[in-house]
Coordinates of C-alpha atoms in Angstrom, one line a residue:
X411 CA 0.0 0.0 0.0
X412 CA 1.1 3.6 -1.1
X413 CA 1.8 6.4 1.4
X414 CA -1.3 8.2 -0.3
X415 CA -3.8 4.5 -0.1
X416 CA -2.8 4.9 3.7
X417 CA -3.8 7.9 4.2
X418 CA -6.9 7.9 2.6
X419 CA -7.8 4.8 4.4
X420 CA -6.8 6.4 7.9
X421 CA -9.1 9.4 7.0
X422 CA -12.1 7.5 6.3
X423 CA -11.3 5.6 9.7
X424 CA -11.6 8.4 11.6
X425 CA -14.4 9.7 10.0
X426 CA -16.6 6.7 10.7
X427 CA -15.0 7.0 14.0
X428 CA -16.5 10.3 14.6
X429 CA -19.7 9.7 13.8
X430 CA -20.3 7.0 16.3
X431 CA -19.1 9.3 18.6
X432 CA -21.5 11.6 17.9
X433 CA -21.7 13.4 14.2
X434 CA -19.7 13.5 11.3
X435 CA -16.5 16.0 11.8
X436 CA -16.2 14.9 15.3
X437 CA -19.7 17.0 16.3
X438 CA -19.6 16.3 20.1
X439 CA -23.4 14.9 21.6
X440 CA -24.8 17.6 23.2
X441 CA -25.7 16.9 26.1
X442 CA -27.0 18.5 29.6
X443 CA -25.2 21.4 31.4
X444 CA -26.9 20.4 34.8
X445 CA -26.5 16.6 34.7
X446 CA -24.1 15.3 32.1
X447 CA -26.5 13.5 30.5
X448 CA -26.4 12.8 26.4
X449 CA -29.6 14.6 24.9
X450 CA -31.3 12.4 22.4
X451 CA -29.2 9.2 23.3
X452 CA -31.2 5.9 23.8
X453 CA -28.6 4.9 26.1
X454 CA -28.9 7.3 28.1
X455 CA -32.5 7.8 28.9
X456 CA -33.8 8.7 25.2
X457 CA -34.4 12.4 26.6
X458 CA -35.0 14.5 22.9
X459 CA -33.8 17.9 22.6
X460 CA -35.4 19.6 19.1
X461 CA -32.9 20.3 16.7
X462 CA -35.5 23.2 15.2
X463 CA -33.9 26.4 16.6
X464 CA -35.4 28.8 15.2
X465 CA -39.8 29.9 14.6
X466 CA -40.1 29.8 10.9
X467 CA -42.4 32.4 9.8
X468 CA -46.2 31.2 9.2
X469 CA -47.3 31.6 5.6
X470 CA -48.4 35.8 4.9
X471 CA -46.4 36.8 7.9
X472 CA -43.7 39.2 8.5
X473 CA -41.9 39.7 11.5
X474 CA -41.9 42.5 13.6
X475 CA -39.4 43.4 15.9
X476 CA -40.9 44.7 19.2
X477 CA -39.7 48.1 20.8
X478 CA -40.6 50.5 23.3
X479 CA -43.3 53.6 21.5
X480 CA -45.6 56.4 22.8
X481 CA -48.9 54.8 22.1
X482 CA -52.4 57.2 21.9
X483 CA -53.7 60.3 19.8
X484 CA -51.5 62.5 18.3
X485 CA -53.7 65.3 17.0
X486 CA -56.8 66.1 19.2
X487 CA -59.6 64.1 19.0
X488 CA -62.4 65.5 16.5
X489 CA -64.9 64.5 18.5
X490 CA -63.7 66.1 21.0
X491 CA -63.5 63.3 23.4
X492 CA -60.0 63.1 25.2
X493 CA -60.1 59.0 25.3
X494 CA -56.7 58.0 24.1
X495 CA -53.8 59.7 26.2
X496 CA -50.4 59.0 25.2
X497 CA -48.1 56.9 26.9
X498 CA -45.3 54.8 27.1
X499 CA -45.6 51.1 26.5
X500 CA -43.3 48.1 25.2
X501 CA -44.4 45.4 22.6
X502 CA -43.1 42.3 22.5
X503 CA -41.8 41.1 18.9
X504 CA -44.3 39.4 17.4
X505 CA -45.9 38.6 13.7
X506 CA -48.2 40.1 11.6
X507 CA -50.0 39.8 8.1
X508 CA -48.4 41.7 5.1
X509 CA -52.1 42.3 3.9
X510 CA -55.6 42.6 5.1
X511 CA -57.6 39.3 5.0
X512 CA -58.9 38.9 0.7
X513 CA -62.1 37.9 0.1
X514 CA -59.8 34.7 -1.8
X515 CA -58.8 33.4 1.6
X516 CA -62.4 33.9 3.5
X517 CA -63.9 32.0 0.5
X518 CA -61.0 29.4 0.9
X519 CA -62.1 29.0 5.0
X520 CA -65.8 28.9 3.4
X521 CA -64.8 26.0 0.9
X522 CA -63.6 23.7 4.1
X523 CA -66.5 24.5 6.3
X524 CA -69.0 23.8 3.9
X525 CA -66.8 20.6 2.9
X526 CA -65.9 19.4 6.9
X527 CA -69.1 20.7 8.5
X528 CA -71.7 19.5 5.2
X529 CA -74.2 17.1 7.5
X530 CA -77.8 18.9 8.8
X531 CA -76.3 19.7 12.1
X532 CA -73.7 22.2 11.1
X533 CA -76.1 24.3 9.7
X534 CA -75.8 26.8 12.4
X535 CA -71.8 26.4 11.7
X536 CA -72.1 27.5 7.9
X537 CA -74.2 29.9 8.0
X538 CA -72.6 31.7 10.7
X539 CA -69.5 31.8 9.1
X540 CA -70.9 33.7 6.3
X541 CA -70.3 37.6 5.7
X542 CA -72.9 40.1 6.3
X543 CA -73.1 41.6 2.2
X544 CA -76.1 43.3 3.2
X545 CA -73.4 45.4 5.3
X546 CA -73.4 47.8 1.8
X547 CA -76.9 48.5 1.9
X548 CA -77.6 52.3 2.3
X549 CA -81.1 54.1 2.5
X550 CA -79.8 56.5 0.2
X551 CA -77.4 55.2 -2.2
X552 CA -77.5 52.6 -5.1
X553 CA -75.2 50.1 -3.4
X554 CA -77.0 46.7 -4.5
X555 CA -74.0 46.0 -7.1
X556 CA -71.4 45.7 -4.0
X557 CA -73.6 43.3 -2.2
X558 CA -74.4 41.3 -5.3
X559 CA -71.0 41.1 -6.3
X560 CA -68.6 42.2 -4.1
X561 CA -67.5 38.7 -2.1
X562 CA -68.0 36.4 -5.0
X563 CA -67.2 38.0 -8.2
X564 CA -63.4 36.7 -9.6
X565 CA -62.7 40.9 -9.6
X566 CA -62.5 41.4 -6.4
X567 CA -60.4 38.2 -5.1
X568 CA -57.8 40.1 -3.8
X569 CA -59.6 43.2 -1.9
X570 CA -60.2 42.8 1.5
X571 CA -62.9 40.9 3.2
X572 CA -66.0 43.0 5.0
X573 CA -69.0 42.7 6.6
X574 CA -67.4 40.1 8.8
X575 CA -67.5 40.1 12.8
X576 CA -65.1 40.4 15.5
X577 CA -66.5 36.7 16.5
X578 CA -66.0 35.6 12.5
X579 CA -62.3 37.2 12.2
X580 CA -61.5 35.6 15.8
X581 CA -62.8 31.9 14.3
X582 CA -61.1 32.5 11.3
X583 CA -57.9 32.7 13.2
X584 CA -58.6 29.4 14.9
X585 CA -59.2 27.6 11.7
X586 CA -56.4 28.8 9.9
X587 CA -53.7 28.1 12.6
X588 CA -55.2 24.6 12.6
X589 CA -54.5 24.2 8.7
X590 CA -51.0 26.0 8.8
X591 CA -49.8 23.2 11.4
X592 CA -51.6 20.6 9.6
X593 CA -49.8 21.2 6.3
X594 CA -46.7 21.6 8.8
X595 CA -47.1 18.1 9.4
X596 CA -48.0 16.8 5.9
X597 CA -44.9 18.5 4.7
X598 CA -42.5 16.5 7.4
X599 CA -44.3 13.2 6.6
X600 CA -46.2 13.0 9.8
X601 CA -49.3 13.0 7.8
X602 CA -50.5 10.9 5.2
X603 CA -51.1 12.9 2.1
X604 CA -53.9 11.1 0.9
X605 CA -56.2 11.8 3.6
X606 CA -56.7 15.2 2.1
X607 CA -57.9 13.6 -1.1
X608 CA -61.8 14.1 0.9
X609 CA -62.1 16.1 3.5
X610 CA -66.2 16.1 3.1
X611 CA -68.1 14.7 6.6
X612 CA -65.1 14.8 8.9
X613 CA -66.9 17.0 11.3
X614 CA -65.3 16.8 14.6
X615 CA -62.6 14.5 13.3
X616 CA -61.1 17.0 11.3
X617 CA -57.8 18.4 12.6
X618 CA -57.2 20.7 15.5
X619 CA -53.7 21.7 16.7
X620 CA -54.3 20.9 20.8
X621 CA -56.5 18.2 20.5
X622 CA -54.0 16.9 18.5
X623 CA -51.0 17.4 20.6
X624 CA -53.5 16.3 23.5
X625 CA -54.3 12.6 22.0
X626 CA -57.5 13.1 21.0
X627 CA -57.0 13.4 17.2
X628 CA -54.3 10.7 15.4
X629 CA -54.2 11.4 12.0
X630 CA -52.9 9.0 9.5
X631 CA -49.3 9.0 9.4
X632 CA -47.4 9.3 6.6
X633 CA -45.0 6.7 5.2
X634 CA -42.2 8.3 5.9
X635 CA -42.4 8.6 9.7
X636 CA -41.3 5.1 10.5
X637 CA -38.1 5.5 8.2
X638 CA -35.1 5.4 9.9
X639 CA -34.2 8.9 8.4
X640 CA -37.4 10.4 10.9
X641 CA -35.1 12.7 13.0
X642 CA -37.9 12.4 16.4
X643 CA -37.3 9.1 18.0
X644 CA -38.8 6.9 21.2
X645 CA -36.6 6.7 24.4
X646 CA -35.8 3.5 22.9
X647 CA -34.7 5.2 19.6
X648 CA -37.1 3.6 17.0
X649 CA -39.1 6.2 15.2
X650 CA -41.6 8.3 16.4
X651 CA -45.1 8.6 14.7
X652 CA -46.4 11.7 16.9
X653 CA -45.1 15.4 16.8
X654 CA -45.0 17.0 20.1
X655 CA -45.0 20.8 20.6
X656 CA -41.6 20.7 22.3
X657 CA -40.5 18.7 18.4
X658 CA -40.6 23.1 16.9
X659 CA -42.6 21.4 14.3
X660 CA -45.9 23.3 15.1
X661 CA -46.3 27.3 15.3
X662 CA -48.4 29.4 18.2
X663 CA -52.0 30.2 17.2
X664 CA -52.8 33.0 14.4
X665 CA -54.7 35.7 16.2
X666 CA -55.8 39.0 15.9
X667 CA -53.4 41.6 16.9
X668 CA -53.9 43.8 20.1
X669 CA -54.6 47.4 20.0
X670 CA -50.8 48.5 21.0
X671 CA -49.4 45.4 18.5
X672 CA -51.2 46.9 15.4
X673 CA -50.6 51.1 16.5
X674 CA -47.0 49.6 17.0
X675 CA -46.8 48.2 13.5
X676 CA -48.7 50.4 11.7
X677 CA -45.8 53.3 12.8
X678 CA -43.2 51.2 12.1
X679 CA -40.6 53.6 13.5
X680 CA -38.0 51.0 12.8
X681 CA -38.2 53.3 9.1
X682 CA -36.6 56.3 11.4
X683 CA -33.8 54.5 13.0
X684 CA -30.4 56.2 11.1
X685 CA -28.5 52.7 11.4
X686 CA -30.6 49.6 12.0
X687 CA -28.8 46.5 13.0
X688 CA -27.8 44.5 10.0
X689 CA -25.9 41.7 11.4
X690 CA -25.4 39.9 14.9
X691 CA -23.2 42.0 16.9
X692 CA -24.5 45.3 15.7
X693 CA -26.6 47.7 17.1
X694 CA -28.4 50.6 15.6
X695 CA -29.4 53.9 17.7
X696 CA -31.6 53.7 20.3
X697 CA -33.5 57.3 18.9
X698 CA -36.8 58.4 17.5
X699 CA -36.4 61.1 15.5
X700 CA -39.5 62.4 15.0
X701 CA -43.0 62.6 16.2
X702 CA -45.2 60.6 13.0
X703 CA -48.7 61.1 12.4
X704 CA -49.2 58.4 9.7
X705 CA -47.8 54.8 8.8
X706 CA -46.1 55.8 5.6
X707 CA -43.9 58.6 7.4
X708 CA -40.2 57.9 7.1
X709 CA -39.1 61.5 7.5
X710 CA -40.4 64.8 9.1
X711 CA -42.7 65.6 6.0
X712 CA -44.0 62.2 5.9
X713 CA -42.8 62.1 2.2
X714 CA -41.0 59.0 0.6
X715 CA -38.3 59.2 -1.6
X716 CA -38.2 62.1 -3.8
X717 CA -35.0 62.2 -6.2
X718 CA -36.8 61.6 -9.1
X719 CA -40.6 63.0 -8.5
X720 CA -42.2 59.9 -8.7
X721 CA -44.2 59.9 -5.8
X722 CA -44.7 63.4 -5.5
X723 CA -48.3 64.2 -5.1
X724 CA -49.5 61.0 -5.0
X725 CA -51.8 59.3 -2.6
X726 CA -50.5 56.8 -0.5
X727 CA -53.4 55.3 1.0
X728 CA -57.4 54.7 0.1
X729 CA -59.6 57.1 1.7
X730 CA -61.8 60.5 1.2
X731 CA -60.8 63.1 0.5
X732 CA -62.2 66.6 1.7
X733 CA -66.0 65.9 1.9
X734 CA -67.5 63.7 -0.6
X735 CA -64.3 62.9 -3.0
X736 CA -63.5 59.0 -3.2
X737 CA -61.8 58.6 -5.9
X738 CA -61.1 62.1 -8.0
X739 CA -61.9 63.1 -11.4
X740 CA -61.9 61.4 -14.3
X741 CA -58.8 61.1 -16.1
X742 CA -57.0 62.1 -13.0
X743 CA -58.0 59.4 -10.6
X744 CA -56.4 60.3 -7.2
X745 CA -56.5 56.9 -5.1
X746 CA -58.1 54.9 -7.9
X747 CA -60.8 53.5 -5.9
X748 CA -64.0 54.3 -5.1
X749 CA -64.5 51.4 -2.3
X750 CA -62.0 49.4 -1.2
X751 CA -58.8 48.5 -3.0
X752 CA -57.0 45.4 -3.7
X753 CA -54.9 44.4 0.0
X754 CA -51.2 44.2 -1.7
X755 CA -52.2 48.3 -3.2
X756 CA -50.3 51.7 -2.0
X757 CA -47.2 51.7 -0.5
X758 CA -46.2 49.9 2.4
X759 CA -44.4 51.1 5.7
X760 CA -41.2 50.8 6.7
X761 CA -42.2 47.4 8.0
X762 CA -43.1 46.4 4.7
X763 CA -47.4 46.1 5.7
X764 CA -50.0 47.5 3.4
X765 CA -52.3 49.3 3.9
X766 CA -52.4 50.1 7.9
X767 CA -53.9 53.5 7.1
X768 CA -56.9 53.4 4.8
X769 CA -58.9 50.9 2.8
X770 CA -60.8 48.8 5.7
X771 CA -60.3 49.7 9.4
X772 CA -59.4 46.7 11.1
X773 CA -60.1 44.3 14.1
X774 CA -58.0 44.2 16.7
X775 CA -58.3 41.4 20.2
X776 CA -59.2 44.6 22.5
X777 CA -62.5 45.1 24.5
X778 CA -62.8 48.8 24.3
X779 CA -62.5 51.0 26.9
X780 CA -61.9 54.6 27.0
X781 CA -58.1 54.8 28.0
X782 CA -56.4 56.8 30.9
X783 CA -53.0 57.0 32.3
X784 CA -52.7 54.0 34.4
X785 CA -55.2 51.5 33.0
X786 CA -52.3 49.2 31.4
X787 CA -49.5 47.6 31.8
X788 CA -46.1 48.9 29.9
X789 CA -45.2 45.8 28.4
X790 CA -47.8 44.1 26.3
X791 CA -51.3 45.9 27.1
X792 CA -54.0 44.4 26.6
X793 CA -57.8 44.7 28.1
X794 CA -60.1 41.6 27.2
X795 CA -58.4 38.5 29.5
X796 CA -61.1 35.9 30.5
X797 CA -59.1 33.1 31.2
X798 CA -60.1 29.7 30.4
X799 CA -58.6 26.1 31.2
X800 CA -59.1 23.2 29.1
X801 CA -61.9 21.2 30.9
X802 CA -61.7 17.3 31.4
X803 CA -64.6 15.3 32.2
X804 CA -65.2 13.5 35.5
X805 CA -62.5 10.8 34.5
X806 CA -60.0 13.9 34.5
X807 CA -59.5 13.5 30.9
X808 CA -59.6 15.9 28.1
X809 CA -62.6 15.9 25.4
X810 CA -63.7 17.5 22.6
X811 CA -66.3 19.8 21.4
X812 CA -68.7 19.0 18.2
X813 CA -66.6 20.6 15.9
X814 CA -63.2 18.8 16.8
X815 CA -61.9 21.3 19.2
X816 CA -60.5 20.8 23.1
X817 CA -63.6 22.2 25.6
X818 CA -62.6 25.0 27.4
X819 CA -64.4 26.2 30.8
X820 CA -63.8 29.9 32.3
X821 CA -61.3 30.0 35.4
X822 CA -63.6 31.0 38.4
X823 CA -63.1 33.7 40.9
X824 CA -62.5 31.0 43.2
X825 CA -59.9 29.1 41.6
X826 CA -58.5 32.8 41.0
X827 CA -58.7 34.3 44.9
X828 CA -55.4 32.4 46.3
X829 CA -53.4 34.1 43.6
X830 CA -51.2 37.1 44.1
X831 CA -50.9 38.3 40.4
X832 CA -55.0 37.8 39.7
X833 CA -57.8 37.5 41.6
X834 CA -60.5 37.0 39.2
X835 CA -60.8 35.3 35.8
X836 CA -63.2 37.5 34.1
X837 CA -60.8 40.8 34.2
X838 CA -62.3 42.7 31.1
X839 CA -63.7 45.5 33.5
X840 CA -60.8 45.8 35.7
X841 CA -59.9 49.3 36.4
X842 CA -61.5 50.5 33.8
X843 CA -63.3 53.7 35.5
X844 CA -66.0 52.2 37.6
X845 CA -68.1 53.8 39.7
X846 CA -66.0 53.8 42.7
X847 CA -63.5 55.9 40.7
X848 CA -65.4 57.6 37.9
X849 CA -68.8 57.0 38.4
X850 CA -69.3 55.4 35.3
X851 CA -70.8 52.2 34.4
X852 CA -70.2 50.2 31.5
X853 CA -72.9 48.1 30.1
X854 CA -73.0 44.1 30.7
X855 CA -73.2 41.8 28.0
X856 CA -76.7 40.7 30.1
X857 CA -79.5 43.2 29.7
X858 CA -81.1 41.6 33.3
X859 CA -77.6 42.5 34.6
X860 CA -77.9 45.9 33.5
X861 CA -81.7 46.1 35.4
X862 CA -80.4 45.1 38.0
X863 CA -77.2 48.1 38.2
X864 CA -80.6 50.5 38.1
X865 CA -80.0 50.8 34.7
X866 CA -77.3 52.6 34.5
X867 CA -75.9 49.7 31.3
X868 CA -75.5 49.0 28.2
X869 CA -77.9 51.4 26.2
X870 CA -78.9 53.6 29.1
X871 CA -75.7 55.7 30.0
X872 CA -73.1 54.6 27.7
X873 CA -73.0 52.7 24.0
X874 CA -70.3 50.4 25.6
X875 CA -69.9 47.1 26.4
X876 CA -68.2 44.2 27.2
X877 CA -68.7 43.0 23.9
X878 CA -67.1 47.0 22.1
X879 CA -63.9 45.6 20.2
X880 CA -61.8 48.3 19.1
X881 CA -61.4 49.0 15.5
X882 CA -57.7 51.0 13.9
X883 CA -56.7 52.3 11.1
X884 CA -59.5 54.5 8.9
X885 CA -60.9 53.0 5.6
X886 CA -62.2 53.9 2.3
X887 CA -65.1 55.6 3.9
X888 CA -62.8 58.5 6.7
X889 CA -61.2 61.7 6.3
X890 CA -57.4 61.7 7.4
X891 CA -57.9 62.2 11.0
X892 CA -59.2 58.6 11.7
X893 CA -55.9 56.8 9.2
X894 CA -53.5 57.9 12.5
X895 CA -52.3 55.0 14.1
X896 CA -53.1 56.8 17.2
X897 CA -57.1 57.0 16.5
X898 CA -59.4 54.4 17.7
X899 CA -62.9 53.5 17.6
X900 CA -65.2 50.7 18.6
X901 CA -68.1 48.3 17.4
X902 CA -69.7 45.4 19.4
X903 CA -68.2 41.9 17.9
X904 CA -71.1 40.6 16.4
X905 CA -71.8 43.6 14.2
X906 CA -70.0 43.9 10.5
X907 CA -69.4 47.0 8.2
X908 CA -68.7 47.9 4.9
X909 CA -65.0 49.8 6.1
X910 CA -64.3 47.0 8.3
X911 CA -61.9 44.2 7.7
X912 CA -58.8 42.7 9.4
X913 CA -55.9 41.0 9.4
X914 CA -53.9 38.4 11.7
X915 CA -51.2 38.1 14.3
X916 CA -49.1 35.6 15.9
X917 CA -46.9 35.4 18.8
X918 CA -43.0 35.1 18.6
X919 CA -41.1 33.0 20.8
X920 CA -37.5 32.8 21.2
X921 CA -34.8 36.1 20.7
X922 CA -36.7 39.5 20.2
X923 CA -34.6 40.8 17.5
X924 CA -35.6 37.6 15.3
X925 CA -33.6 34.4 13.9
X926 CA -30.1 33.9 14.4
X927 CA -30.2 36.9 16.9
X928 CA -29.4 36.4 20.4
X929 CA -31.0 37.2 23.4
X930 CA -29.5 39.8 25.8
X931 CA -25.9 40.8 25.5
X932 CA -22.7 38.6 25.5
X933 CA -19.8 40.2 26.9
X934 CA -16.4 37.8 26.1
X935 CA -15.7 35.8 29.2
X936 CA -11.9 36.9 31.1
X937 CA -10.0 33.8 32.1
X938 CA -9.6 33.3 35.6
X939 CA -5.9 33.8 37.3
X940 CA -5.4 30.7 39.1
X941 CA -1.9 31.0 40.0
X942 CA -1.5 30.3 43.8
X943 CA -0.9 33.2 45.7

């Protein structure tokens, strides 16, 4: 044997060597800090570690990294009602939809209902998932085209949905997380392609993401799952059929955005910073330059670039104009639409979203309440929490609900009373101006409830209740005032409009400033000096 035979042959040697050990190129096992233990070694208690690091981002999403912002009004309130007081909060990074919700994708949630849910009992369940199109109606104006037309007709695929519900955008959130990880699972071979071939009669079989990960929904699994190339394994190292949460597999839930989420967003003052990061390491200023009354704004007159004239003049968003001017005159069209306009139209902000001022307002997760100073906490406000549990039965096991979710109960106010950080699970009216402070009342989403308070509820002293979501961003229909991220309004959640759509959130998990970033800061470590003394 040559000198170069024997090397060749020694390198190989040590290669295969290496990967017994543990990975190709000598990749050590990782294993615990605290015990020693091998992760994902059968012969060491078959404890698996995820090798997914990072949350991919869900289909229509883009990331946006969280900050600190002076949320509330900007200009005063035309109404002259002082509701919306600035202040300083934090927002937690978190996701968000590049576009409003089409009419294409509500007709696509449509299409499965109507498919899944076909038998006599789901009636209720289709037909409450349709839009209100009667929402264009007007006593005096010749509207019947949009409400033939409008949600069905090929031409308008891609403008934004309406006449749809808080209650309808919330369920459409629900259903479209539970498709997203499904198709998750499909893709890695944890579900058997074919069973999508019919989906008609599945009812409460059909797939849900907890009941799922709970047991009480086992798909088909794919062929591939039981090959030894599956990367999730048994404690005893075979191949495991079933995805876990812990696996990085599955994302969080789509929601709707909260109030201080979507103002945050719609800013998008990341467009001001004079150096964002651009790589790990890096920081950019920690500044705001200046004050913004719009989403478009990237400079104090709110103007984009200008080298060439381009833009000059023209309208960046859908709304009126003035007082009666939609859409300009003819052959000199200002914002080229009369109604709404298609979601992906006008320029988008800094953090690449269309649309955040004009077209539709939108939905966001907030019970409304008229704001003050200390109603909120800095990081991630929110009012609306009625917490729930998943409920098991008498056999303490979980179950499911006629339409294939996990049944949820309310927490109680005596589950609740032991705590120190809550004391009540229903905590939509907490401090929010009652009559011990204020002496207002807000209206009950039970009219007896609202007999018994002497009357002083819903539609007696005040047109809100526990069931007024808040509603951002102007639409098609407002003057400028109302397409300030700062502006709010409200409409109880089973009501739709004509200038009301939305869009959808999701949570982020993991490092704030997004993937491959780290949390905190790292600092290189000195080496101790451990010569004796």
């Amino acid at each position: 044997m040559n000198l170069k035979n024997l090397f060749i042959l020694l390198s190989c040697t040590a290669a295969v060597s290496s990967c017994k050990n543990g990975g190709l190129f000598g990749k050590k096992q990782e294993k615990s800090d605290v015990t020693g233990w091998n992760y994902n070694d059968k012969n060491m208690g078959g404890y698996q570690v995820s090798r997914e690091k990072e949350q991919r981002t869900g289909p229509g999403l883009v990331f946006v990294q969280g900050g600190t912002f002076q949320m509330g009004a900007v200009e005063e309130d035309v109404m002259g009602d002082w509701n919306n007081i600035p202040s300083r909060k934090t927002v937690n990074s978190f996701y968000i939809d590049r576009t409003e919700v089409a009419n294409i994708h509500y007709r696509e949630y449509l299409y499965w209902i109507n498919n899944v849910f076909d038998a006599d009992e789901y009636k209720a369940v289709r037909e409450g998932a349709l839009p209100d199109t009667l929402v264009w109606r007007s006593e005096l104006g010749y509207n019947e085209p949009m409400v033939e037309y409008y949600f069905r007709h090929p031409s308008y695929n891609y403008y934004p949905v309406v006449g749809v519900t808080w209650r309808q955008a919330h369920d459409f959130c629900l259903w479209r997380s539970d498709r997203v990880n499904e198709k998750a699972l499909l893709d890695k071979g944890f579900v058997n392609k074919n069973s999508f071939k019919n989906i008609s009669g599945q009812g409460a079989e059909s797939f849900n993401t907890k009941a799922y990960l709970l047991g009480l929904t086992t798909p088909t699994p794919g062929n591939s799952v039981r090959s030894k190339k599956n990367p999730l394994k048994n404690p005893n190292g075979t191949p495991r059929t079933t995805v876990t949460f812990e696996d990085g597999i599955l994302l969080p839930s789509y929601r709707l955005p909260t109030e201080a989420e979507w103002e945050y967003a719609a800013l998008a003052l990341v467009g001001q910073n004079p150096s964002p990061s651009k790589k790990e390491g890096k920081r950019g200023e920690e500044l705001i330059t200046n004050k913004q009354v719009y989403s478009w704004s990237q400079n104090v007159n709110g103007l984009r670039d200008n080298r060439r004239g381009s833009w000059q003049g023209t309208f960046l968003a859908n709304f009126k104009r003035g007082n009666g001017d939609n859409m300009g005159v003819a052959g000199g069209l200002n914002d080229r639409a009369v109604y709404t306009a298609p979601v992906n139209s006008f320029f988008p902000n800094a953090f690449g979203l269309y649309n955040m001022a004009g077209n539709v307002n939108e939905w966001v997760e907030d019970v409304y309440r008229p704001l003050s100073s200390v109603d909120q906490d800095d990081v991630a406000p929110f009012r609306g929490n009625y917490f729930q549990n998943d409920a098991k039965n008498k056999d303490g096991e979980f179950e499911k609900d006629s339409l294939g979710r996990v049944k949820r109960v309310y927490v109680t106010d005596e589950e609740s009373k032991g705590r120190r950080n809550y004391q009540k699970g229903n905590v939509i009216n907490y401090l929010d101006g009652d009559s011990l402070v204020s002496g207002v009342t807000y209206g009950t989403t039970d009219p007896a409830e609202n007999l018994k308070n002497g009357g002083r509820g819903y539609g007696f002293t005040t047109l809100i209740s526990d069931k007024s979501r808040v509603i951002k961003g102007g639409s098609w229909n407002d003057r400028p005032y109302y397409l300030s991220p700062g502006t709010r309004r409200f409409l109880e959640e089973d009501q739709g409009s004509s200038t009301v759509g939305f869009r959808c959130a999701m949570d982020r998990v993991g490092s704030p400033e997004g993937n491959g970033r780290k949390t905190g800061i790292d600092y290189p470590q000195r080496r101790q000096n451990t010569r004796k003394r």
